[in-house]
């Protein structure tokens, strides 16, 4: 009946979330093409930083949209043209032509 169908749907939902999470947790890597705030860029750095806790992704933006050249507070994480460098959390990125990043 309806109750059985609802119970079955509830049992299936967590599996779907786990499958989606497995796709979403694809690691971002140096060289990946991503979109951040609607602007395209290339991953130049992935890892810890001195300016904030957690894992950060350093980007070289295709066009203006960055705020530095890969050096933040005197620490060089990567190099790019001035005004093209940015840092973002992995969850803020959308891959260009790939699976979601978390």
Tab-separated table of C-alpha atoms in Angstrom:
chain	number	residue	atom	x	y	z
A	1	UNK	CA	0.000	0.000	0.000
A	2	UNK	CA	0.848	3.649	0.305
A	3	UNK	CA	2.615	3.210	3.651
A	4	UNK	CA	4.804	0.454	2.193
A	5	UNK	CA	5.653	2.616	-0.825
A	6	UNK	CA	6.574	5.551	1.423
A	7	UNK	CA	8.742	3.334	3.640
A	8	UNK	CA	10.500	2.003	0.529
A	9	UNK	CA	11.096	5.538	-0.740
A	10	UNK	CA	12.592	6.535	2.596
A	11	UNK	CA	14.942	3.551	2.485
A	12	UNK	CA	16.084	4.433	-1.037
A	13	UNK	CA	16.700	8.124	-0.350
A	14	UNK	CA	19.832	7.726	1.829
A	15	UNK	CA	21.487	5.532	-0.814
A	16	UNK	CA	20.877	8.253	-3.379
A	17	UNK	CA	22.399	10.871	-1.072
A	18	UNK	CA	25.433	8.681	-0.475
A	19	UNK	CA	25.867	8.163	-4.202
A	20	UNK	CA	25.554	11.908	-4.802
A	21	UNK	CA	28.020	12.604	-1.986
A	22	UNK	CA	30.529	10.196	-3.535
A	23	UNK	CA	30.359	12.183	-6.769
A	24	UNK	CA	30.375	15.519	-4.929
A	25	UNK	CA	33.512	14.631	-2.981
A	26	UNK	CA	35.669	14.312	-6.083
A	27	UNK	CA	38.911	16.007	-5.145
A	28	UNK	CA	39.900	19.138	-6.976
A	29	UNK	CA	43.412	19.000	-8.414
A	30	UNK	CA	45.971	21.424	-9.807
A	31	UNK	CA	45.221	21.971	-13.475
A	32	UNK	CA	41.433	21.456	-13.168
A	33	UNK	CA	39.226	24.001	-14.902
A	34	UNK	CA	36.593	25.428	-12.562
A	35	UNK	CA	34.055	28.208	-12.271
A	36	UNK	CA	34.001	30.454	-9.191
A	37	UNK	CA	31.355	33.154	-8.810
A	38	UNK	CA	30.428	32.557	-12.449
A	39	UNK	CA	33.975	33.176	-13.702
A	40	UNK	CA	36.290	30.547	-15.179
A	41	UNK	CA	39.730	29.776	-13.856
A	42	UNK	CA	42.395	27.118	-13.449
A	43	UNK	CA	43.322	25.450	-10.157
A	44	UNK	CA	46.912	26.378	-9.274
A	45	UNK	CA	47.086	25.303	-5.608
A	46	UNK	CA	45.199	22.965	-3.264
A	47	UNK	CA	45.942	22.752	0.440
A	48	UNK	CA	46.418	24.540	3.721
A	49	UNK	CA	47.175	28.253	3.926
A	50	UNK	CA	48.617	30.576	6.553
A	51	UNK	CA	45.689	33.016	6.269
A	52	UNK	CA	42.794	30.662	7.136
A	53	UNK	CA	42.131	27.149	8.407
A	54	UNK	CA	40.922	24.325	6.202
A	55	UNK	CA	41.706	23.306	2.660
A	56	UNK	CA	41.749	26.135	0.127
A	57	UNK	CA	41.949	26.168	-3.629
A	58	UNK	CA	44.161	28.741	-5.316
A	59	UNK	CA	42.852	29.873	-8.688
A	60	UNK	CA	44.241	31.738	-11.656
A	61	UNK	CA	41.204	33.449	-13.141
A	62	UNK	CA	40.903	33.664	-16.931
A	63	UNK	CA	39.812	37.307	-16.723
A	64	UNK	CA	39.893	39.817	-13.907
A	65	UNK	CA	38.165	38.523	-10.825
A	66	UNK	CA	41.109	37.783	-8.605
A	67	UNK	CA	42.757	40.031	-6.069
A	68	UNK	CA	46.408	38.966	-5.980
A	69	UNK	CA	49.214	37.224	-7.891
A	70	UNK	CA	49.285	33.988	-5.868
A	71	UNK	CA	51.065	35.581	-2.914
A	72	UNK	CA	48.947	36.367	0.169
A	73	UNK	CA	50.375	38.171	3.213
A	74	UNK	CA	53.913	37.547	1.947
A	75	UNK	CA	53.426	33.774	1.448
A	76	UNK	CA	53.674	32.537	-2.157
A	77	UNK	CA	51.235	29.709	-2.917
A	78	UNK	CA	51.413	29.931	-6.726
A	79	UNK	CA	52.280	32.510	-9.371
A	80	UNK	CA	50.028	34.285	-11.839
A	81	UNK	CA	49.503	37.770	-13.239
A	82	UNK	CA	48.553	40.466	-10.700
A	83	UNK	CA	44.788	40.664	-10.173
A	84	UNK	CA	44.164	37.135	-11.517
A	85	UNK	CA	44.773	35.142	-8.307
A	86	UNK	CA	42.005	34.081	-5.934
A	87	UNK	CA	41.403	31.581	-3.156
A	88	UNK	CA	38.128	29.719	-2.676
A	89	UNK	CA	36.790	26.829	-0.665
A	90	UNK	CA	36.256	23.651	-2.713
A	91	UNK	CA	32.505	23.893	-1.994
A	92	UNK	CA	32.401	27.273	-3.802
A	93	UNK	CA	33.667	25.802	-7.078
A	94	UNK	CA	31.866	24.268	-10.025
A	95	UNK	CA	33.906	22.160	-12.407
A	96	UNK	CA	33.931	23.142	-16.050
A	97	UNK	CA	32.617	20.014	-17.796
A	98	UNK	CA	32.800	17.601	-14.849
A	99	UNK	CA	31.270	16.277	-11.648
A	100	UNK	CA	30.472	18.489	-8.680
A	101	UNK	CA	33.221	19.437	-6.222
A	102	UNK	CA	32.651	19.594	-2.473
